[in-house]
CSV table of C-alpha atoms in Angstrom, one decimal:
chain,number,residue,atom,x,y,z
X,1,MET,CA,90.1,-29.3,-181.2
X,2,ASN,CA,93.3,-30.7,-182.7
X,3,SER,CA,95.4,-28.8,-180.2
X,4,ARG,CA,93.2,-30.1,-177.4
X,5,ARG,CA,93.7,-33.7,-178.6
X,6,ILE,CA,97.5,-33.2,-178.8
X,7,PHE,CA,97.5,-31.8,-175.3
X,8,LEU,CA,95.5,-34.7,-173.9
X,9,ARG,CA,97.8,-37.2,-175.5
X,10,ARG,CA,100.8,-35.5,-174.1
X,11,ALA,CA,99.2,-35.6,-170.7
X,12,GLY,CA,99.0,-39.3,-171.0
X,13,LEU,CA,95.3,-39.7,-170.8
X,14,SER,CA,93.4,-42.5,-172.6
X,15,GLY,CA,91.5,-42.0,-175.8
X,16,LEU,CA,88.3,-42.3,-173.9
X,17,ALA,CA,89.1,-38.9,-172.3
X,18,LEU,CA,88.8,-37.2,-175.7
X,19,SER,CA,85.0,-37.7,-175.6
X,20,LEU,CA,84.6,-36.4,-172.1
X,21,PRO,CA,83.5,-32.9,-171.1
X,22,LEU,CA,86.5,-30.6,-170.2
X,23,SER,CA,85.5,-30.7,-166.4
X,24,GLN,CA,85.8,-34.5,-166.4
X,25,THR,CA,89.0,-34.4,-168.3
X,26,LEU,CA,90.6,-32.1,-165.8
X,27,ALA,CA,89.4,-34.3,-163.0
X,28,ALA,CA,91.0,-37.2,-164.6
X,29,MET,CA,94.2,-35.3,-165.0
X,30,GLU,CA,94.2,-34.4,-161.3
X,31,SER,CA,93.6,-38.1,-160.4
X,32,GLN,CA,96.5,-39.1,-162.6
X,33,LYS,CA,98.7,-36.6,-160.7
X,34,ASP,CA,97.7,-38.2,-157.4
X,35,ASP,CA,98.8,-41.6,-158.8
X,36,LYS,CA,102.5,-40.6,-158.5
X,37,ILE,CA,104.2,-42.8,-156.0
X,38,LEU,CA,107.0,-41.8,-153.6
X,39,ARG,CA,109.5,-44.6,-153.6
X,40,VAL,CA,111.0,-45.0,-150.2
X,41,ALA,CA,114.0,-46.8,-148.6
X,42,ILE,CA,113.8,-47.5,-144.9
X,43,MET,CA,117.1,-47.0,-142.9
X,44,GLY,CA,117.0,-49.0,-139.7
X,45,LEU,CA,115.0,-52.2,-139.7
X,46,GLY,CA,114.0,-52.3,-136.1
X,47,SER,CA,110.6,-52.4,-134.5
X,48,TYR,CA,109.4,-49.0,-135.6
X,49,GLY,CA,110.9,-49.5,-139.1
X,50,SER,CA,108.8,-52.7,-139.3
X,51,ARG,CA,105.7,-50.8,-138.3
X,52,VAL,CA,106.3,-48.2,-141.0
X,53,ALA,CA,106.9,-50.9,-143.6
X,54,GLU,CA,103.7,-52.7,-142.7
X,55,ALA,CA,101.8,-49.5,-142.9
X,56,MET,CA,103.1,-48.7,-146.4
X,57,VAL,CA,101.6,-51.9,-147.7
X,58,ASN,CA,98.3,-50.1,-147.6
X,59,SER,CA,99.6,-46.7,-148.7
X,60,LYS,CA,98.3,-45.3,-151.9
X,61,ARG,CA,101.1,-42.8,-152.5
X,62,ALA,CA,104.2,-44.3,-150.9
X,63,LYS,CA,105.9,-47.6,-151.6
X,64,LEU,CA,108.8,-49.4,-149.9
X,65,VAL,CA,111.4,-50.0,-152.5
X,66,GLY,CA,114.8,-50.1,-150.7
X,67,LEU,CA,116.5,-51.2,-147.4
X,68,ILE,CA,119.5,-49.8,-145.5
X,69,SER,CA,120.7,-51.9,-142.5
X,70,GLY,CA,123.8,-53.1,-140.8
X,71,THR,CA,122.3,-56.5,-140.2
X,72,PRO,CA,122.4,-58.8,-143.3
X,73,SER,CA,120.0,-61.3,-141.9
X,74,LYS,CA,117.3,-58.5,-141.5
X,75,VAL,CA,117.9,-57.4,-145.0
X,76,GLU,CA,117.4,-60.9,-146.4
X,77,THR,CA,114.2,-61.4,-144.4
X,78,TRP,CA,112.8,-58.0,-145.5
X,79,LYS,CA,113.8,-58.6,-149.1
X,80,GLN,CA,111.7,-61.8,-149.2
X,81,LYS,CA,108.8,-60.3,-147.3
X,82,TYR,CA,108.5,-57.1,-149.4
X,83,GLY,CA,109.9,-58.1,-152.7
X,84,ILE,CA,112.9,-55.7,-152.6
X,85,PRO,CA,115.5,-56.2,-155.3
X,86,ASP,CA,119.2,-56.7,-154.4
X,87,LYS,CA,120.2,-53.5,-156.2
X,88,ASN,CA,118.1,-51.5,-153.7
X,89,CYS,CA,119.7,-52.9,-150.6
X,90,TYR,CA,122.6,-51.1,-148.8
X,91,ASN,CA,124.5,-51.1,-145.5
X,92,TYR,CA,125.6,-48.1,-143.5
X,93,GLU,CA,129.0,-48.0,-145.2
X,94,ASN,CA,127.8,-48.0,-148.8
X,95,PHE,CA,124.4,-46.3,-148.8
X,96,ASP,CA,125.9,-43.1,-150.3
X,97,GLN,CA,125.6,-45.0,-153.5
X,98,ILE,CA,121.9,-44.4,-153.6
X,99,LYS,CA,122.8,-41.2,-155.5
X,100,ASN,CA,123.2,-43.5,-158.5
X,101,ASN,CA,119.9,-45.3,-158.0
X,102,PRO,CA,117.0,-43.6,-159.8
X,103,ASP,CA,114.5,-46.1,-158.3
X,104,ILE,CA,114.7,-44.5,-154.8
X,105,ASP,CA,113.2,-41.0,-154.1
X,106,ALA,CA,113.5,-40.7,-150.3
X,107,VAL,CA,115.0,-42.4,-147.3
X,108,TYR,CA,113.2,-42.7,-144.0
X,109,VAL,CA,115.9,-42.6,-141.3
X,110,ILE,CA,114.7,-44.7,-138.3
X,111,THR,CA,117.9,-45.1,-136.3
X,112,PRO,CA,118.9,-44.2,-132.8
X,113,ASN,CA,118.7,-40.5,-132.2
X,114,SER,CA,122.5,-39.8,-132.4
X,115,LEU,CA,122.6,-41.1,-135.9
X,116,HIS,CA,119.8,-38.9,-137.3
X,117,LYS,CA,122.1,-36.0,-138.2
X,118,PRO,CA,125.0,-37.7,-139.8
X,119,TYR,CA,122.9,-40.2,-141.8
X,120,SER,CA,120.3,-37.6,-142.8
X,121,ILE,CA,123.1,-35.3,-144.1
X,122,ARG,CA,124.6,-38.2,-146.1
X,123,VAL,CA,121.2,-39.0,-147.6
X,124,ALA,CA,120.7,-35.3,-148.6
X,125,LYS,CA,124.2,-35.2,-150.2
X,126,ALA,CA,123.1,-38.2,-152.2
X,127,GLY,CA,120.3,-36.1,-153.6
X,128,LYS,CA,117.4,-38.0,-151.9
X,129,HIS,CA,114.6,-36.6,-149.8
X,130,VAL,CA,115.0,-37.1,-146.1
X,131,ILE,CA,112.2,-38.3,-143.8
X,132,CYS,CA,113.6,-38.5,-140.2
X,133,GLU,CA,112.0,-40.0,-137.2
X,134,LYS,CA,111.5,-37.7,-134.2
X,135,PRO,CA,113.4,-36.2,-132.4
X,136,MET,CA,115.0,-34.8,-135.5
X,137,ALA,CA,118.4,-34.5,-133.8
X,138,LEU,CA,120.0,-34.4,-130.4
X,139,ASN,CA,119.8,-30.6,-130.1
X,140,GLU,CA,119.2,-27.3,-131.8
X,141,ALA,CA,122.7,-27.1,-133.3
X,142,GLU,CA,122.5,-30.5,-134.9
X,143,GLY,CA,119.0,-29.7,-136.2
X,144,ARG,CA,120.2,-26.5,-137.9
X,145,GLU,CA,123.0,-28.4,-139.6
X,146,MET,CA,120.4,-30.9,-141.0
X,147,VAL,CA,118.1,-28.1,-142.2
X,148,ALA,CA,121.0,-26.3,-143.9
X,149,ALA,CA,122.3,-29.5,-145.5
X,150,CYS,CA,118.9,-30.4,-147.0
X,151,LYS,CA,118.4,-26.8,-148.3
X,152,THR,CA,121.8,-26.9,-149.9
X,153,ALA,CA,121.1,-30.2,-151.6
X,154,GLY,CA,117.6,-29.0,-152.7
X,155,VAL,CA,115.8,-31.9,-151.0
X,156,HIS,CA,112.9,-32.1,-148.6
X,157,LEU,CA,113.5,-32.7,-144.9
X,158,LEU,CA,110.4,-34.1,-143.2
X,159,VAL,CA,110.0,-35.3,-139.6
X,160,GLY,CA,107.9,-38.3,-138.6
X,161,TYR,CA,105.2,-36.4,-136.8
X,162,ARG,CA,102.4,-38.9,-137.6
X,163,MET,CA,99.9,-37.1,-135.3
X,164,HIS,CA,99.9,-34.1,-137.6
X,165,PHE,CA,97.8,-36.1,-139.9
X,166,GLU,CA,95.6,-38.1,-137.5
X,167,ALA,CA,91.9,-37.3,-138.1
X,168,LYS,CA,90.7,-36.7,-134.5
X,169,THR,CA,93.7,-34.6,-133.7
X,170,MET,CA,93.1,-32.5,-136.8
X,171,GLU,CA,89.5,-32.0,-135.8
X,172,VAL,CA,90.5,-30.7,-132.4
X,173,VAL,CA,93.0,-28.4,-134.0
X,174,ARG,CA,90.4,-27.2,-136.5
X,175,GLN,CA,87.9,-26.4,-133.7
X,176,GLN,CA,90.6,-24.5,-131.7
X,177,ARG,CA,91.6,-22.4,-134.6
X,178,ALA,CA,88.0,-21.7,-135.4
X,179,GLY,CA,87.5,-20.3,-131.9
X,180,GLU,CA,85.1,-22.9,-130.8
X,181,PHE,CA,86.8,-23.3,-127.4
X,182,GLY,CA,87.0,-19.5,-126.9
X,183,LYS,CA,90.4,-18.2,-125.9
X,184,THR,CA,92.5,-21.3,-125.1
X,185,LEU,CA,94.5,-20.7,-121.9
X,186,PHE,CA,95.6,-24.1,-120.7
X,187,PHE,CA,97.1,-27.3,-122.1
X,188,GLN,CA,98.1,-30.4,-120.2
X,189,GLY,CA,100.2,-33.2,-121.8
X,190,LEU,CA,100.9,-36.4,-120.1
X,191,SER,CA,103.4,-38.7,-121.9
X,192,GLY,CA,104.9,-41.8,-120.4
X,193,PHE,CA,105.2,-45.5,-120.0
X,194,ILE,CA,107.4,-48.0,-118.0
X,195,ILE,CA,110.4,-48.7,-120.2
X,196,GLY,CA,111.6,-52.3,-120.3
X,197,ASP,CA,115.1,-53.7,-121.3
X,198,PRO,CA,117.7,-51.6,-119.4
X,199,THR,CA,120.3,-52.4,-122.1
X,200,GLN,CA,118.3,-50.9,-125.0
X,201,TRP,CA,119.6,-47.9,-126.9
X,202,ARG,CA,117.0,-45.6,-125.5
X,203,LEU,CA,118.7,-45.7,-122.1
X,204,ASN,CA,122.1,-45.2,-123.6
X,205,TYR,CA,123.0,-41.5,-123.5
X,206,GLU,CA,125.5,-41.7,-126.4
X,207,LEU,CA,122.8,-43.1,-128.7
X,208,ALA,CA,119.6,-41.4,-127.3
X,209,GLY,CA,120.9,-38.0,-126.2
X,210,GLY,CA,118.7,-38.2,-123.1
X,211,GLY,CA,115.9,-40.3,-121.8
X,212,SER,CA,112.1,-40.0,-121.7
X,213,MET,CA,112.1,-36.4,-122.9
X,214,MET,CA,113.8,-37.4,-126.2
X,215,ASP,CA,111.4,-40.3,-126.8
X,216,ILE,CA,108.0,-39.6,-125.4
X,217,GLY,CA,108.1,-36.1,-123.8
X,218,ILE,CA,108.5,-34.5,-127.2
X,219,TYR,CA,104.9,-35.5,-128.0
X,220,SER,CA,103.7,-33.1,-125.2
X,221,ILE,CA,106.1,-30.3,-126.4
X,222,ASN,CA,104.8,-30.7,-130.0
X,223,GLY,CA,101.2,-31.2,-128.9
X,224,ALA,CA,101.2,-28.0,-126.8
X,225,ARG,CA,102.4,-26.0,-129.8
X,226,TYR,CA,99.8,-27.3,-132.3
X,227,MET,CA,96.9,-27.5,-129.8
X,228,LEU,CA,97.4,-23.9,-128.6
X,229,GLY,CA,98.5,-22.6,-132.0
X,230,GLU,CA,101.4,-20.6,-130.5
X,231,GLU,CA,105.1,-20.8,-129.8
X,232,PRO,CA,106.2,-20.8,-126.2
X,233,ILE,CA,108.2,-17.8,-124.8
X,234,TRP,CA,109.5,-19.4,-121.6
X,235,VAL,CA,110.0,-22.9,-120.0
X,236,THR,CA,110.6,-24.2,-116.5
X,237,ALA,CA,111.3,-27.8,-115.6
X,238,GLN,CA,112.1,-30.2,-112.8
X,239,GLU,CA,113.5,-33.7,-112.9
X,240,VAL,CA,112.8,-36.7,-110.6
X,241,LYS,CA,114.9,-39.9,-110.7
X,242,THR,CA,113.9,-42.9,-108.6
X,243,ASP,CA,116.2,-45.4,-110.2
X,244,PRO,CA,119.7,-44.0,-110.8
X,245,VAL,CA,121.0,-47.4,-111.8
X,246,LYS,CA,118.7,-47.9,-114.7
X,247,PHE,CA,118.6,-44.2,-115.6
X,248,LYS,CA,122.3,-43.2,-115.6
X,249,GLU,CA,123.7,-39.7,-115.8
X,250,GLY,CA,122.2,-37.7,-118.7
X,251,VAL,CA,119.3,-40.2,-119.1
X,252,ASP,CA,116.2,-38.6,-117.6
X,253,GLU,CA,113.5,-40.8,-116.0
X,254,THR,CA,110.9,-38.2,-115.2
X,255,ILE,CA,110.7,-34.5,-116.1
X,256,THR,CA,107.8,-32.2,-115.3
X,257,PHE,CA,107.9,-29.0,-117.4
X,258,GLN,CA,105.8,-25.9,-117.9
X,259,MET,CA,105.7,-23.5,-120.9
X,260,GLY,CA,104.3,-20.0,-121.2
X,261,PHE,CA,102.9,-18.5,-124.4
X,262,PRO,CA,102.4,-15.0,-125.7
X,263,SER,CA,98.6,-15.0,-125.2
X,264,GLY,CA,99.0,-15.8,-121.6
X,265,ALA,CA,98.2,-19.5,-122.1
X,266,VAL,CA,100.3,-22.0,-120.1
X,267,ALA,CA,101.1,-25.7,-120.6
X,268,SER,CA,101.8,-28.2,-117.8
X,269,CYS,CA,103.4,-31.4,-119.0
X,270,LEU,CA,104.9,-34.7,-117.7
X,271,SER,CA,107.4,-36.9,-119.5
X,272,THR,CA,108.3,-40.2,-117.8
X,273,TYR,CA,109.7,-43.7,-118.3
X,274,ALA,CA,108.4,-44.8,-114.8
X,275,LEU,CA,104.6,-44.8,-115.1
X,276,ASN,CA,102.1,-46.5,-117.5
X,277,ASN,CA,98.8,-45.1,-118.6
X,278,LEU,CA,100.1,-41.6,-119.4
X,279,ASP,CA,98.9,-40.7,-122.8
X,280,LYS,CA,96.6,-37.7,-122.4
X,281,PHE,CA,96.1,-34.2,-123.9
X,282,TYR,CA,93.7,-31.7,-122.4
X,283,LEU,CA,93.0,-28.3,-123.8
X,284,ASN,CA,90.8,-25.7,-122.0
X,285,GLY,CA,89.4,-22.4,-123.2
X,286,THR,CA,86.9,-19.8,-122.1
X,287,LYS,CA,84.1,-21.5,-124.0
X,288,GLY,CA,84.9,-25.1,-124.0
X,289,PHE,CA,87.5,-27.9,-123.8
X,290,ALA,CA,88.9,-30.9,-125.7
X,291,GLU,CA,90.4,-34.0,-124.2
X,292,MET,CA,92.2,-36.9,-125.9
X,293,GLN,CA,93.1,-40.2,-124.2
X,294,PRO,CA,94.9,-42.0,-125.7
X,295,SER,CA,96.3,-38.9,-127.5
X,296,THR,CA,99.4,-40.1,-129.3
X,297,GLY,CA,99.5,-43.9,-129.1
X,298,TYR,CA,99.2,-46.0,-132.2
X,299,GLY,CA,95.4,-45.9,-131.8
X,300,PRO,CA,92.6,-45.7,-132.0
X,301,ILE,CA,92.8,-42.2,-130.6
X,302,LYS,CA,89.9,-41.2,-128.4
X,303,ALA,CA,88.8,-37.6,-128.4
X,304,TRP,CA,85.9,-35.6,-127.1
X,305,THR,CA,85.0,-32.0,-126.4
X,306,ASN,CA,82.4,-30.2,-124.2
X,307,LYS,CA,80.0,-30.8,-127.1
X,308,GLY,CA,80.5,-34.6,-127.2
X,309,PRO,CA,82.7,-37.3,-128.7
X,310,ILE,CA,84.7,-36.7,-131.9
X,311,GLU,CA,84.1,-39.5,-134.4
X,312,ALA,CA,86.5,-40.5,-137.2
X,313,GLU,CA,87.5,-43.7,-138.8
X,314,HIS,CA,90.8,-45.1,-137.4
X,315,VAL,CA,93.4,-45.5,-140.1
X,316,THR,CA,96.9,-46.7,-139.3
X,317,HIS,CA,98.8,-43.5,-138.5
X,318,GLN,CA,101.9,-44.3,-140.5
X,319,THR,CA,99.8,-45.2,-143.6
X,320,THR,CA,98.2,-41.7,-143.5
X,321,GLN,CA,101.6,-40.1,-142.7
X,322,MET,CA,103.3,-41.7,-145.7
X,323,ASP,CA,100.5,-40.8,-148.1
X,324,GLU,CA,100.5,-37.2,-146.8
X,325,MET,CA,104.3,-36.9,-147.0
X,326,ALA,CA,104.2,-38.2,-150.5
X,327,ALA,CA,101.7,-35.4,-151.4
X,328,ILE,CA,104.1,-32.9,-149.7
X,329,ILE,CA,107.1,-34.1,-151.7
X,330,LEU,CA,105.5,-34.9,-155.0
X,331,ASP,CA,102.6,-32.4,-155.2
X,332,GLY,CA,103.8,-29.5,-153.1
X,333,LYS,CA,101.0,-29.9,-150.6
X,334,LYS,CA,101.0,-27.7,-147.6
X,335,PRO,CA,99.8,-29.5,-144.4
X,336,LEU,CA,97.7,-27.8,-141.8
X,337,ILE,CA,100.5,-28.5,-139.2
X,338,PRO,CA,104.0,-28.5,-140.7
X,339,VAL,CA,106.2,-31.6,-140.6
X,340,ASP,CA,109.3,-30.0,-142.1
X,341,GLY,CA,112.8,-29.5,-140.7
X,342,GLU,CA,111.9,-26.1,-139.3
X,343,GLU,CA,109.1,-27.6,-137.3
X,344,GLY,CA,111.4,-30.2,-135.9
X,345,LEU,CA,113.9,-27.5,-135.1
X,346,LYS,CA,111.3,-25.6,-133.0
X,347,ASP,CA,110.9,-28.7,-130.8
X,348,LEU,CA,114.6,-29.1,-130.3
X,349,VAL,CA,115.0,-25.5,-129.2
X,350,ILE,CA,112.4,-26.3,-126.4
X,351,VAL,CA,114.1,-29.6,-125.5
X,352,ASP,CA,117.4,-27.7,-125.0
X,353,ALA,CA,115.7,-25.1,-122.9
X,354,ILE,CA,114.0,-27.8,-120.7
X,355,TYR,CA,117.3,-29.5,-120.0
X,356,GLU,CA,118.8,-26.1,-119.2
X,357,ALA,CA,116.0,-25.4,-116.8
X,358,VAL,CA,116.4,-28.8,-115.1
X,359,LYS,CA,120.2,-28.1,-114.7
X,360,THR,CA,119.9,-24.5,-113.5
X,361,GLY,CA,116.5,-24.4,-111.8
X,362,LYS,CA,115.8,-21.2,-113.7
X,363,LYS,CA,113.0,-20.0,-116.0
X,364,ILE,CA,114.5,-20.1,-119.5
X,365,ARG,CA,113.4,-17.4,-121.9
X,366,LEU,CA,113.0,-18.4,-125.5
X,367,ALA,CA,113.8,-16.1,-128.4
């Protein structure tokens, strides 16, 4: 009994636990493990950074503790709003100093796409875990550099795939993997909206690395992969551009693309910056179907199958995402659908192939 008491004291449990049955004591220990908090700095205090920060207010496992921005006025506003101390605030020139800050565990990189690779690698070299917004990089080559850098540094590289944790999405995936739709042979993904300000970075090739495909089309690429549960073996694609002034060279307005899978399943997808009301996934099999509309918007997601609607409480996606990512980093949790750098890399391989298919008009085989 003495050894058990010493063990419990070292585990940090209260004296009350000494009188509990062993099963309750172990449950208390598990609960204590779940109380570990991932301390996060956000890099890039724009609109999506704001959304993530607001979501973390309600997070149980992740807390906003640091800021990285090139705009001092934003840093000052955020410091006041979220109670961030001066010592946890950095700019893009000096943020390498986070290596000396034990109060920050991870950095969420929410910058224009072209900055994902260099900034993520700097974060990794500073010894902090990297959470990077999608797309992870501009292309496969950059993505491989990021994966290698994080492995060398011994830190996690996670990608902001919030839909991988959304409840209704997870239920559709569960049903597909359980065979409830039979053999799934067709996926349709429609991803698009009419983009606004023509001067924004998403329409700047140097910053975005492309156009609608790099922003919204990647949802259909990723969705096809996790909805069908396979990796594509070929792609074809076609581009349409109705406004070459707004969508300059290298910035795609609309791309339709198709993917083929080892089972014989095919995916037919659309990515566009020219049409609204395009946020739909449709999965069809030999025994049933699933449909989601909206499928990737901020919510609530609506989903139904041939058996009826899928019901689940709507929780802010980024809140769930940050809690789950904290569990991955702190507890070693393995998610049903990966969100690591290797997952992000698979999407980049397909993006590269789609752009090659558009350029050449050929069916591109994937390794």
